């Protein structure tokens, strides 16, 4: 493909560029633009400039534990087969047959040594190499098979078993790109020597909303808990009182990532997200630095977004407050854009590997009942997210609506920057602030306006 097409494809239209430049001019005053939340040109540019450049989450290695295992996953609008090949190596292979472009894999997951294209029958190993084709001698004698294998994502890397891919071969490493967030994730994933494992299949569902709304929500919008999720709180699924839960830190973890902790750093009793004692006993606290241990010890809830669209949440909830005590759960999800105004959610639940089946089941039940498709929390958020997205598509609204992102800015409210924050990133206390969202959009605009 000519370089000229590739260069041109990633250019903004003058109109989209003007919209982003307007947003940039206002962002430091805590003002954002509704128009970027539902716009075809902006969306097309995001596929190139955000999802085509950043590290995207694909799968966890416990989803493909055996050689030959595979799952189908997406980066933006491209589909990839994530395989553990016959040599145990993990690959992200574009599911496009190099012959005429058909999909070669039609199951969402499975185990196979080969993939055969249904159109003319070209046959590939599970590492993407072309093996052969029907009537090869008659049809292709002289074809260099080594040149016609399936295309791979140029970069695949893992972090504690979480597999990411990047379509930009010159991007910084995954760990470098995670910036300060690597430290916080490392704290969570290192608690047990065995790490985490996925519980069942990812739940998948669509929301008629823009991906950035979901990402900014998880990056630091704890404020909406007090109103949108109040009824859920009122029935007692979470035992940390609402106002108490706002005591904690928003942390801009670098590179557009945001993480938020409900925490009591001075707590006499170790909290560890309210994991029961028998689970805490399985933690190897030597895996954590002194600082990480201090943070984990005081943590009640941790929620965050890895820019652009990977969100996670660890907290203790009860699926049945009268009869079942709260159990910690961990949800990890991507907001896959499938259009300017729609996302497909991939929602995984995880638990530490070295825990009983009974505890894993309890955690899964707590997770499904709250952050599953029909969960008490999960059902609330799409209501405003969908109206926000629909409203953002309005011709008048797009031109004239500016939105407020000022909480915690220039002394507004009670939140202040913690000047002697001993951990990575920039922190504010308490969580009545929107600095994480502003930081996310600062990175977003930088990426979108790069090379323009
Ligand atoms: Fe795949 Fe022809 S399109 S073999
Ligand atoms: Fe919510």
Tab-separated table of C-alpha atoms and ligand atoms in Angstrom:
chain	number	residue	atom	x	y	z
A	1	UNK	CA	0.000	0.000	0.000
A	2	UNK	CA	1.396	3.402	-0.922
A	3	UNK	CA	2.677	5.511	1.929
A	4	UNK	CA	0.707	8.420	0.527
A	5	UNK	CA	-2.606	6.669	1.205
A	6	UNK	CA	-1.489	5.718	4.719
A	7	UNK	CA	-0.428	9.301	5.462
A	8	UNK	CA	-3.605	10.822	4.060
A	9	UNK	CA	-5.867	8.319	5.843
A	10	UNK	CA	-4.713	9.575	9.215
A	11	UNK	CA	-5.272	13.292	8.501
A	12	UNK	CA	-8.094	15.198	10.179
A	13	UNK	CA	-10.648	17.054	8.079
A	14	UNK	CA	-10.424	20.866	8.557
A	15	UNK	CA	-13.779	20.759	10.379
A	16	UNK	CA	-12.725	18.024	12.822
A	17	UNK	CA	-9.415	19.793	13.413
A	18	UNK	CA	-11.221	23.040	14.239
A	19	UNK	CA	-13.516	21.231	16.687
A	20	UNK	CA	-10.539	19.709	18.517
A	21	UNK	CA	-8.591	22.974	18.537
A	22	UNK	CA	-11.588	24.722	20.095
A	23	UNK	CA	-11.753	22.006	22.735
A	24	UNK	CA	-8.027	22.328	23.403
A	25	UNK	CA	-8.333	26.084	23.905
A	26	UNK	CA	-11.015	25.592	26.576
A	27	UNK	CA	-9.941	22.420	28.351
A	28	UNK	CA	-7.638	24.059	30.911
A	29	UNK	CA	-10.614	26.175	31.962
A	30	UNK	CA	-12.520	22.943	32.572
A	31	UNK	CA	-14.724	23.286	29.517
A	32	UNK	CA	-15.314	20.447	27.107
A	33	UNK	CA	-17.148	19.978	23.806
A	34	UNK	CA	-20.247	17.833	23.452
A	35	UNK	CA	-19.636	17.514	19.705
A	36	UNK	CA	-16.689	15.127	20.014
A	37	UNK	CA	-19.027	12.543	21.577
A	38	UNK	CA	-20.966	11.823	18.391
A	39	UNK	CA	-19.214	12.772	15.184
A	40	UNK	CA	-18.347	10.586	12.211
A	41	UNK	CA	-15.148	12.414	11.222
A	42	UNK	CA	-13.849	12.443	14.783
A	43	UNK	CA	-14.643	8.738	15.142
A	44	UNK	CA	-12.837	7.813	11.909
A	45	UNK	CA	-9.799	9.812	13.062
A	46	UNK	CA	-9.871	8.075	16.471
A	47	UNK	CA	-9.598	4.679	14.787
A	48	UNK	CA	-6.366	5.859	13.153
A	49	UNK	CA	-4.875	8.119	15.798
A	50	UNK	CA	-5.971	6.528	19.053
A	51	UNK	CA	-6.765	2.851	18.512
A	52	UNK	CA	-4.202	2.540	15.721
A	53	UNK	CA	-1.419	3.951	17.918
A	54	UNK	CA	-2.115	2.874	21.507
A	55	UNK	CA	-1.855	-0.476	23.247
A	56	UNK	CA	-5.173	-2.316	23.036
A	57	UNK	CA	-6.260	-5.079	25.388
A	58	UNK	CA	-7.033	-8.415	23.753
A	59	UNK	CA	-7.233	-11.297	26.203
A	60	UNK	CA	-5.827	-12.830	29.355
A	61	UNK	CA	-3.459	-15.746	29.035
A	62	UNK	CA	-5.750	-17.873	31.230
A	63	UNK	CA	-8.336	-17.644	28.413
A	64	UNK	CA	-5.954	-19.499	26.094
A	65	UNK	CA	-4.011	-21.764	28.469
A	66	UNK	CA	-3.208	-24.615	26.017
A	67	UNK	CA	-1.290	-24.701	22.753
A	68	UNK	CA	-3.802	-24.300	19.923
A	69	UNK	CA	-6.298	-22.281	22.013
A	70	UNK	CA	-7.645	-19.136	20.406
A	71	UNK	CA	-10.202	-16.362	20.944
A	72	UNK	CA	-11.511	-13.727	18.520
A	73	UNK	CA	-10.939	-10.151	19.598
A	74	UNK	CA	-10.991	-6.639	18.133
A	75	UNK	CA	-8.850	-3.553	17.821
A	76	UNK	CA	-11.136	-0.757	16.671
A	77	UNK	CA	-12.875	-2.139	13.581
A	78	UNK	CA	-10.290	-4.862	12.856
A	79	UNK	CA	-10.761	-8.450	13.998
A	80	UNK	CA	-7.861	-10.505	15.333
A	81	UNK	CA	-7.447	-14.166	16.207
A	82	UNK	CA	-5.467	-14.334	19.434
A	83	UNK	CA	-3.768	-17.719	19.385
A	84	UNK	CA	-1.401	-19.685	21.530
A	85	UNK	CA	0.334	-21.456	18.694
A	86	UNK	CA	1.680	-24.979	18.626
A	87	UNK	CA	4.962	-23.712	20.105
A	88	UNK	CA	3.196	-21.912	22.962
A	89	UNK	CA	3.808	-18.433	21.521
A	90	UNK	CA	1.006	-15.875	21.677
A	91	UNK	CA	0.035	-14.202	18.397
A	92	UNK	CA	-2.505	-11.575	17.360
A	93	UNK	CA	-3.356	-12.488	13.760
A	94	UNK	CA	-5.545	-10.288	11.587
A	95	UNK	CA	-8.536	-12.414	10.568
A	96	UNK	CA	-8.314	-11.523	6.894
A	97	UNK	CA	-7.343	-14.186	4.390
A	98	UNK	CA	-4.412	-12.923	2.275
A	99	UNK	CA	-5.963	-14.520	-0.825
A	100	UNK	CA	-9.146	-12.475	-1.282
A	101	UNK	CA	-9.892	-11.122	2.190
A	102	UNK	CA	-12.463	-13.510	3.704
A	103	UNK	CA	-12.503	-14.298	7.439
A	104	UNK	CA	-10.866	-17.619	8.169
A	105	UNK	CA	-12.127	-18.042	11.735
A	106	UNK	CA	-15.827	-18.272	12.448
A	107	UNK	CA	-15.890	-19.448	16.075
A	108	UNK	CA	-15.449	-17.019	18.972
A	109	UNK	CA	-13.065	-19.431	20.693
A	110	UNK	CA	-11.702	-22.908	20.295
A	111	UNK	CA	-8.603	-25.012	19.839
A	112	UNK	CA	-7.099	-25.671	16.450
A	113	UNK	CA	-3.737	-26.377	14.914
A	114	UNK	CA	-4.831	-24.754	11.625
A	115	UNK	CA	-7.320	-22.297	10.150
A	116	UNK	CA	-8.774	-23.030	6.724
A	117	UNK	CA	-10.415	-20.253	4.762
A	118	UNK	CA	-13.977	-21.220	3.756
A	119	UNK	CA	-13.801	-19.512	0.341
A	120	UNK	CA	-11.047	-21.274	-1.644
A	121	UNK	CA	-9.523	-23.314	1.137
A	122	UNK	CA	-6.144	-21.698	1.757
A	123	UNK	CA	-4.850	-23.307	4.917
A	124	UNK	CA	-2.835	-21.604	7.674
A	125	UNK	CA	-1.019	-22.806	10.798
A	126	UNK	CA	-2.152	-21.325	14.112
A	127	UNK	CA	0.833	-18.965	13.905
A	128	UNK	CA	-0.524	-17.563	10.625
A	129	UNK	CA	1.906	-19.284	8.210
A	130	UNK	CA	0.448	-20.394	4.890
A	131	UNK	CA	0.683	-24.177	4.610
A	132	UNK	CA	-1.047	-24.846	1.331
A	133	UNK	CA	-4.146	-24.557	-0.797
A	134	UNK	CA	-6.327	-26.953	-2.826
A	135	UNK	CA	-4.696	-28.057	-6.114
A	136	UNK	CA	-1.638	-26.097	-5.095
A	137	UNK	CA	0.538	-27.268	-7.958
A	138	UNK	CA	-2.025	-26.411	-10.646
A	139	UNK	CA	-3.073	-23.173	-9.069
A	140	UNK	CA	0.056	-21.796	-7.431
A	141	UNK	CA	3.211	-23.607	-8.480
A	142	UNK	CA	5.912	-20.982	-7.961
A	143	UNK	CA	4.080	-18.962	-5.253
A	144	UNK	CA	6.367	-18.058	-2.349
A	145	UNK	CA	4.299	-19.310	0.581
A	146	UNK	CA	6.458	-17.474	3.108
A	147	UNK	CA	5.222	-14.152	1.639
A	148	UNK	CA	1.527	-15.004	1.861
A	149	UNK	CA	0.906	-15.858	5.503
A	150	UNK	CA	-1.664	-14.028	7.589
A	151	UNK	CA	-0.796	-10.574	8.878
A	152	UNK	CA	0.152	-10.120	12.539
A	153	UNK	CA	-0.382	-7.134	14.827
A	154	UNK	CA	3.144	-5.691	14.838
A	155	UNK	CA	3.461	-5.677	18.642
A	156	UNK	CA	2.138	-8.078	21.280
A	157	UNK	CA	3.162	-7.785	24.933
A	158	UNK	CA	1.916	-9.041	28.292
A	159	UNK	CA	1.555	-7.455	31.710
A	160	UNK	CA	0.870	-9.959	34.526
A	161	UNK	CA	-0.777	-12.285	31.993
A	162	UNK	CA	-2.903	-9.542	30.405
A	163	UNK	CA	-2.215	-9.614	26.644
A	164	UNK	CA	-2.115	-6.337	24.720
A	165	UNK	CA	-1.366	-5.527	21.089
A	166	UNK	CA	-0.315	-2.345	19.360
A	167	UNK	CA	-0.664	-1.635	15.647
A	168	UNK	CA	2.120	0.961	15.673
A	169	UNK	CA	5.466	-0.760	15.410
A	170	UNK	CA	7.260	2.352	16.689
A	171	UNK	CA	5.130	2.836	19.824
A	172	UNK	CA	6.825	2.752	23.228
A	173	UNK	CA	6.728	-0.569	25.101
A	174	UNK	CA	3.539	-1.566	26.903
A	175	UNK	CA	5.075	-0.928	30.297
A	176	UNK	CA	6.373	2.485	29.284
A	177	UNK	CA	2.993	3.323	27.833
A	178	UNK	CA	1.231	2.270	31.047
A	179	UNK	CA	3.356	4.936	32.750
A	180	UNK	CA	2.416	5.389	36.450
A	181	UNK	CA	-0.564	3.065	36.007
A	182	UNK	CA	1.849	0.105	35.822
A	183	UNK	CA	2.711	0.683	39.498
A	184	UNK	CA	-0.929	0.636	40.621
A	185	UNK	CA	-1.825	-2.391	38.480
A	186	UNK	CA	1.282	-4.157	39.708
A	187	UNK	CA	0.080	-3.592	43.271
A	188	UNK	CA	-3.221	-5.336	42.489
A	189	UNK	CA	-1.873	-8.166	40.352
A	190	UNK	CA	1.111	-8.989	42.594
A	191	UNK	CA	-0.850	-9.618	45.763
A	192	UNK	CA	-0.742	-13.333	45.057
A	193	UNK	CA	2.248	-15.158	43.560
A	194	UNK	CA	-0.150	-16.990	41.227
A	195	UNK	CA	-1.737	-13.789	39.897
A	196	UNK	CA	-5.269	-13.649	38.590
A	197	UNK	CA	-7.398	-15.869	36.397
A	198	UNK	CA	-10.424	-15.141	34.301
A	199	UNK	CA	-13.794	-16.376	35.569
A	200	UNK	CA	-15.765	-17.721	32.625
A	201	UNK	CA	-16.430	-15.972	29.338
A	202	UNK	CA	-16.479	-12.208	28.889
A	203	UNK	CA	-20.003	-10.842	28.925
A	204	UNK	CA	-20.686	-8.904	25.734
A	205	UNK	CA	-23.331	-6.290	25.144
A	206	UNK	CA	-23.813	-3.059	23.251
A	207	UNK	CA	-24.594	0.447	24.467
A	208	UNK	CA	-25.725	3.243	22.167
A	209	UNK	CA	-23.062	5.482	23.640
A	210	UNK	CA	-19.673	6.934	22.731
A	211	UNK	CA	-16.611	5.124	24.127
A	212	UNK	CA	-15.114	8.270	25.695
A	213	UNK	CA	-18.099	8.692	28.024
A	214	UNK	CA	-17.525	5.247	29.536
A	215	UNK	CA	-13.752	5.790	29.715
A	216	UNK	CA	-14.056	9.126	31.513
A	217	UNK	CA	-16.641	7.634	33.884
A	218	UNK	CA	-14.209	4.953	35.076
A	219	UNK	CA	-11.229	7.296	35.072
A	220	UNK	CA	-12.646	9.327	37.952
A	221	UNK	CA	-16.386	10.033	37.959
A	222	UNK	CA	-17.100	8.830	41.499
A	223	UNK	CA	-19.469	11.749	41.904
A	224	UNK	CA	-22.226	9.992	39.917
A	225	UNK	CA	-22.412	7.244	42.558
A	226	UNK	CA	-24.125	9.665	44.906
A	227	UNK	CA	-27.085	10.164	42.598
A	228	UNK	CA	-27.318	7.723	39.687
A	229	UNK	CA	-26.488	4.677	41.828
A	230	UNK	CA	-28.102	5.898	45.053
A	231	UNK	CA	-30.958	3.393	44.966
A	232	UNK	CA	-28.448	0.563	44.675
A	233	UNK	CA	-26.588	1.923	47.668
A	234	UNK	CA	-29.826	2.280	49.579
A	235	UNK	CA	-30.535	-1.454	49.418
A	236	UNK	CA	-27.159	-2.075	51.020
A	237	UNK	CA	-25.121	-3.860	48.353
A	238	UNK	CA	-22.133	-1.790	49.454
A	239	UNK	CA	-21.463	-1.194	53.094
A	240	UNK	CA	-19.154	1.802	52.791
A	241	UNK	CA	-21.403	4.857	53.346
A	242	UNK	CA	-21.627	7.098	50.273
A	243	UNK	CA	-19.914	10.136	51.777
A	244	UNK	CA	-17.235	8.036	53.436
A	245	UNK	CA	-16.620	6.396	50.069
A	246	UNK	CA	-15.718	9.780	48.567
A	247	UNK	CA	-12.751	9.929	50.972
A	248	UNK	CA	-9.927	8.912	48.755
A	249	UNK	CA	-7.681	9.972	45.936
A	250	UNK	CA	-7.928	10.693	42.257
A	251	UNK	CA	-4.625	9.997	40.594
A	252	UNK	CA	-3.582	11.150	37.155
A	253	UNK	CA	-1.319	8.211	36.412
A	254	UNK	CA	0.305	9.665	33.255
A	255	UNK	CA	-0.343	9.215	29.541
A	256	UNK	CA	-4.107	9.801	29.924
A	257	UNK	CA	-4.625	7.037	32.506
A	258	UNK	CA	-6.688	7.750	35.611
A	259	UNK	CA	-7.188	5.775	38.801
A	260	UNK	CA	-9.255	6.453	41.888
A	261	UNK	CA	-9.093	4.939	45.369
A	262	UNK	CA	-11.582	4.955	48.188
A	263	UNK	CA	-9.057	4.514	50.944
A	264	UNK	CA	-8.190	4.946	54.581
A	265	UNK	CA	-4.411	5.162	54.736
A	266	UNK	CA	-4.543	5.526	58.535
A	267	UNK	CA	-6.784	2.502	59.138
A	268	UNK	CA	-5.561	0.399	62.048
A	269	UNK	CA	-6.995	-2.768	60.559
A	270	UNK	CA	-5.614	-3.808	57.183
A	271	UNK	CA	-8.412	-3.407	54.617
A	272	UNK	CA	-7.085	-5.002	51.396
A	273	UNK	CA	-10.366	-4.309	49.576
A	274	UNK	CA	-12.156	-6.276	52.339
A	275	UNK	CA	-10.783	-9.620	51.210
A	276	UNK	CA	-11.582	-12.126	53.968
A	277	UNK	CA	-8.778	-13.191	56.244
A	278	UNK	CA	-8.331	-16.604	54.628
A	279	UNK	CA	-7.653	-14.909	51.275
A	280	UNK	CA	-5.357	-12.262	52.762
A	281	UNK	CA	-3.317	-15.143	54.204
A	282	UNK	CA	-2.613	-16.317	50.631
A	283	UNK	CA	-1.184	-12.895	49.655
A	284	UNK	CA	2.578	-12.661	49.398
A	285	UNK	CA	3.141	-9.162	50.681
A	286	UNK	CA	6.854	-9.410	49.918
A	287	UNK	CA	5.892	-8.980	46.251
A	288	UNK	CA	4.891	-5.387	47.010
A	289	UNK	CA	7.147	-2.436	47.674
A	290	UNK	CA	6.704	-0.709	51.030
A	291	UNK	CA	4.660	2.021	49.324
A	292	UNK	CA	2.465	-0.427	47.437
A	293	UNK	CA	1.802	-2.314	50.647
A	294	UNK	CA	0.764	0.857	52.437
A	295	UNK	CA	-1.691	1.685	49.661
A	296	UNK	CA	-3.105	-1.862	49.385
A	297	UNK	CA	-3.492	-2.074	53.160
A	298	UNK	CA	-5.762	0.966	53.267
A	299	UNK	CA	-7.718	0.304	50.035
A	300	UNK	CA	-11.474	-0.147	49.994
A	301	UNK	CA	-12.260	0.485	46.310
A	302	UNK	CA	-10.071	0.982	43.259
A	303	UNK	CA	-11.465	2.060	39.878
A	304	UNK	CA	-9.599	3.255	36.825
A	305	UNK	CA	-9.253	3.659	33.098
A	306	UNK	CA	-6.205	2.807	31.039
A	307	UNK	CA	-6.272	5.197	28.114
A	308	UNK	CA	-7.970	4.851	25.788
A	309	UNK	CA	-10.721	2.350	26.598
A	310	UNK	CA	-9.733	-0.259	29.189
A	311	UNK	CA	-11.481	0.089	32.537
A	312	UNK	CA	-11.319	-1.872	35.784
A	313	UNK	CA	-12.852	-1.914	39.216
A	314	UNK	CA	-12.090	-3.777	42.459
A	315	UNK	CA	-14.569	-3.452	45.309
A	316	UNK	CA	-16.584	-5.483	47.830
A	317	UNK	CA	-20.308	-5.912	47.060
A	318	UNK	CA	-23.133	-8.170	48.173
A	319	UNK	CA	-25.467	-9.825	45.675
A	320	UNK	CA	-28.078	-10.191	48.444
A	321	UNK	CA	-27.453	-7.756	51.326
A	322	UNK	CA	-29.814	-9.437	53.814
A	323	UNK	CA	-28.244	-12.860	53.470
A	324	UNK	CA	-24.795	-12.635	51.870
A	325	UNK	CA	-21.830	-10.608	53.135
A	326	UNK	CA	-20.026	-8.338	50.607
A	327	UNK	CA	-17.407	-10.163	48.538
A	328	UNK	CA	-14.599	-8.436	46.617
A	329	UNK	CA	-14.883	-8.620	42.851
A	330	UNK	CA	-12.708	-7.508	39.971
A	331	UNK	CA	-14.174	-6.422	36.655
A	332	UNK	CA	-11.988	-5.568	33.680
A	333	UNK	CA	-13.671	-4.328	30.515
A	334	UNK	CA	-13.070	-2.664	27.193
A	335	UNK	CA	-15.386	-0.167	25.549
A	336	UNK	CA	-14.898	-1.217	21.936
A	337	UNK	CA	-16.115	1.499	19.609
A	338	UNK	CA	-18.331	0.100	16.866
A	339	UNK	CA	-19.364	3.483	15.528
A	340	UNK	CA	-19.466	7.131	16.458
A	341	UNK	CA	-22.358	6.468	18.851
A	342	UNK	CA	-22.096	2.831	19.892
A	343	UNK	CA	-19.825	0.550	21.881
A	344	UNK	CA	-19.597	-3.158	22.340
A	345	UNK	CA	-18.619	-3.915	25.915
A	346	UNK	CA	-16.381	-6.900	26.626
A	347	UNK	CA	-16.702	-7.436	30.360
A	348	UNK	CA	-14.443	-9.962	32.115
A	349	UNK	CA	-14.476	-10.943	35.775
A	350	UNK	CA	-11.270	-12.078	37.450
A	351	UNK	CA	-10.190	-13.512	40.769
A	352	UNK	CA	-6.887	-14.460	42.369
A	353	UNK	CA	-5.960	-17.903	41.149
A	354	UNK	CA	-5.085	-19.393	44.504
A	355	UNK	CA	-8.550	-19.130	46.069
A	356	UNK	CA	-11.198	-21.791	46.628
A	357	UNK	CA	-13.809	-22.576	43.988
A	358	UNK	CA	-16.392	-21.495	46.541
A	359	UNK	CA	-14.810	-18.060	46.910
A	360	UNK	CA	-14.481	-17.666	43.133
A	361	UNK	CA	-18.171	-18.500	42.780
A	362	UNK	CA	-19.109	-15.979	45.493
A	363	UNK	CA	-17.010	-13.285	43.807
A	364	UNK	CA	-18.547	-14.117	40.427
A	365	UNK	CA	-22.059	-13.855	41.872
A	366	UNK	CA	-21.262	-10.518	43.480
A	367	UNK	CA	-19.813	-9.347	40.143
A	368	UNK	CA	-22.639	-10.542	37.894
A	369	UNK	CA	-25.343	-9.128	40.142
A	370	UNK	CA	-23.742	-5.676	40.222
A	371	UNK	CA	-21.495	-5.212	37.186
A	372	UNK	CA	-22.919	-7.919	34.899
A	373	UNK	CA	-25.150	-7.060	31.941
A	374	UNK	CA	-28.262	-6.872	34.103
A	375	UNK	CA	-26.359	-5.839	37.232
A	376	UNK	CA	-27.719	-3.272	39.646
A	377	UNK	CA	-24.946	-0.787	38.786
A	378	UNK	CA	-24.385	-1.730	35.169
A	379	UNK	CA	-27.986	-1.046	34.170
A	380	UNK	CA	-27.939	2.512	35.486
A	381	UNK	CA	-25.072	4.026	33.493
A	382	UNK	CA	-26.248	3.483	29.895
A	383	UNK	CA	-29.305	5.662	30.529
A	384	UNK	CA	-27.391	8.969	30.763
A	385	UNK	CA	-24.587	7.740	28.471
A	386	UNK	CA	-27.087	7.153	25.672
A	387	UNK	CA	-28.824	10.514	26.052
A	388	UNK	CA	-25.440	12.283	26.205
A	389	UNK	CA	-24.443	10.595	22.963
A	390	UNK	CA	-27.731	11.283	21.222
A	391	UNK	CA	-27.669	14.919	22.322
A	392	UNK	CA	-24.088	15.288	21.100
A	393	UNK	CA	-25.264	14.516	17.572
A	394	UNK	CA	-27.635	17.496	17.490
A	395	UNK	CA	-26.654	20.072	14.862
A	396	UNK	CA	-27.259	23.040	17.165
A	397	UNK	CA	-25.865	21.292	20.247
A	398	UNK	CA	-22.704	20.340	18.373
A	399	UNK	CA	-21.959	23.945	17.524
A	400	UNK	CA	-23.012	25.668	20.712
A	401	UNK	CA	-22.941	23.344	23.711
A	402	UNK	CA	-19.953	23.516	26.012
A	403	UNK	CA	-19.887	21.170	28.991
A	404	UNK	CA	-18.610	21.615	32.528
A	405	UNK	CA	-15.523	19.714	33.622
A	406	UNK	CA	-14.499	22.118	36.400
A	407	UNK	CA	-14.919	20.180	39.626
A	408	UNK	CA	-11.815	20.660	41.762
A	409	UNK	CA	-10.286	23.219	39.392
A	410	UNK	CA	-8.723	26.408	40.823
A	411	UNK	CA	-10.018	25.876	44.348
A	412	UNK	CA	-13.559	24.917	43.364
A	413	UNK	CA	-15.011	22.564	45.991
A	414	UNK	CA	-12.993	20.895	48.737
A	415	UNK	CA	-10.591	18.779	46.696
A	416	UNK	CA	-6.940	19.777	46.760
A	417	UNK	CA	-3.791	18.490	45.167
A	418	UNK	CA	-1.771	16.345	47.565
A	419	UNK	CA	1.611	18.032	47.274
A	420	UNK	CA	3.590	15.306	49.023
A	421	UNK	CA	1.901	12.327	47.311
A	422	UNK	CA	4.435	9.548	47.842
A	423	UNK	CA	3.221	7.304	44.999
A	424	UNK	CA	3.338	7.780	41.190
A	425	UNK	CA	1.221	10.423	39.457
A	426	UNK	CA	-0.589	13.569	40.542
A	427	UNK	CA	-3.133	13.046	43.326
A	428	UNK	CA	-6.091	14.991	44.659
A	429	UNK	CA	-8.090	14.453	47.857
A	430	UNK	CA	-11.031	13.920	48.281
A	431	UNK	CA	-12.638	12.490	45.186
A	432	UNK	CA	-14.850	15.504	44.447
A	433	UNK	CA	-12.884	16.507	41.366
A	434	UNK	CA	-12.573	15.944	37.625
A	435	UNK	CA	-8.827	16.257	37.122
A	436	UNK	CA	-8.534	12.664	35.912
A	437	UNK	CA	-11.073	13.353	33.175
A	438	UNK	CA	-9.299	16.561	32.163
A	439	UNK	CA	-6.010	14.650	32.029
A	440	UNK	CA	-7.628	11.972	29.862
A	441	UNK	CA	-8.902	14.565	27.424
A	442	UNK	CA	-5.541	16.401	27.418
A	443	UNK	CA	-3.884	13.214	26.187
A	444	UNK	CA	-6.757	12.570	23.788
A	445	UNK	CA	-6.419	15.991	22.162
A	446	UNK	CA	-2.624	15.697	21.979
A	447	UNK	CA	-2.942	12.384	20.148
A	448	UNK	CA	-5.659	13.633	17.859
A	449	UNK	CA	-3.756	16.786	16.875
A	450	UNK	CA	-0.377	15.046	16.509
A	451	UNK	CA	1.186	15.553	13.041
A	452	UNK	CA	-1.597	17.937	11.980
B	1	LIG	FE1	-9.448	-17.176	1.458
B	1	LIG	FE2	-9.744	-17.352	-1.151
B	1	LIG	S1	-10.418	-15.780	0.161
B	1	LIG	S2	-8.897	-18.781	0.182
B	2	LIG	FE1	-21.694	3.939	37.254
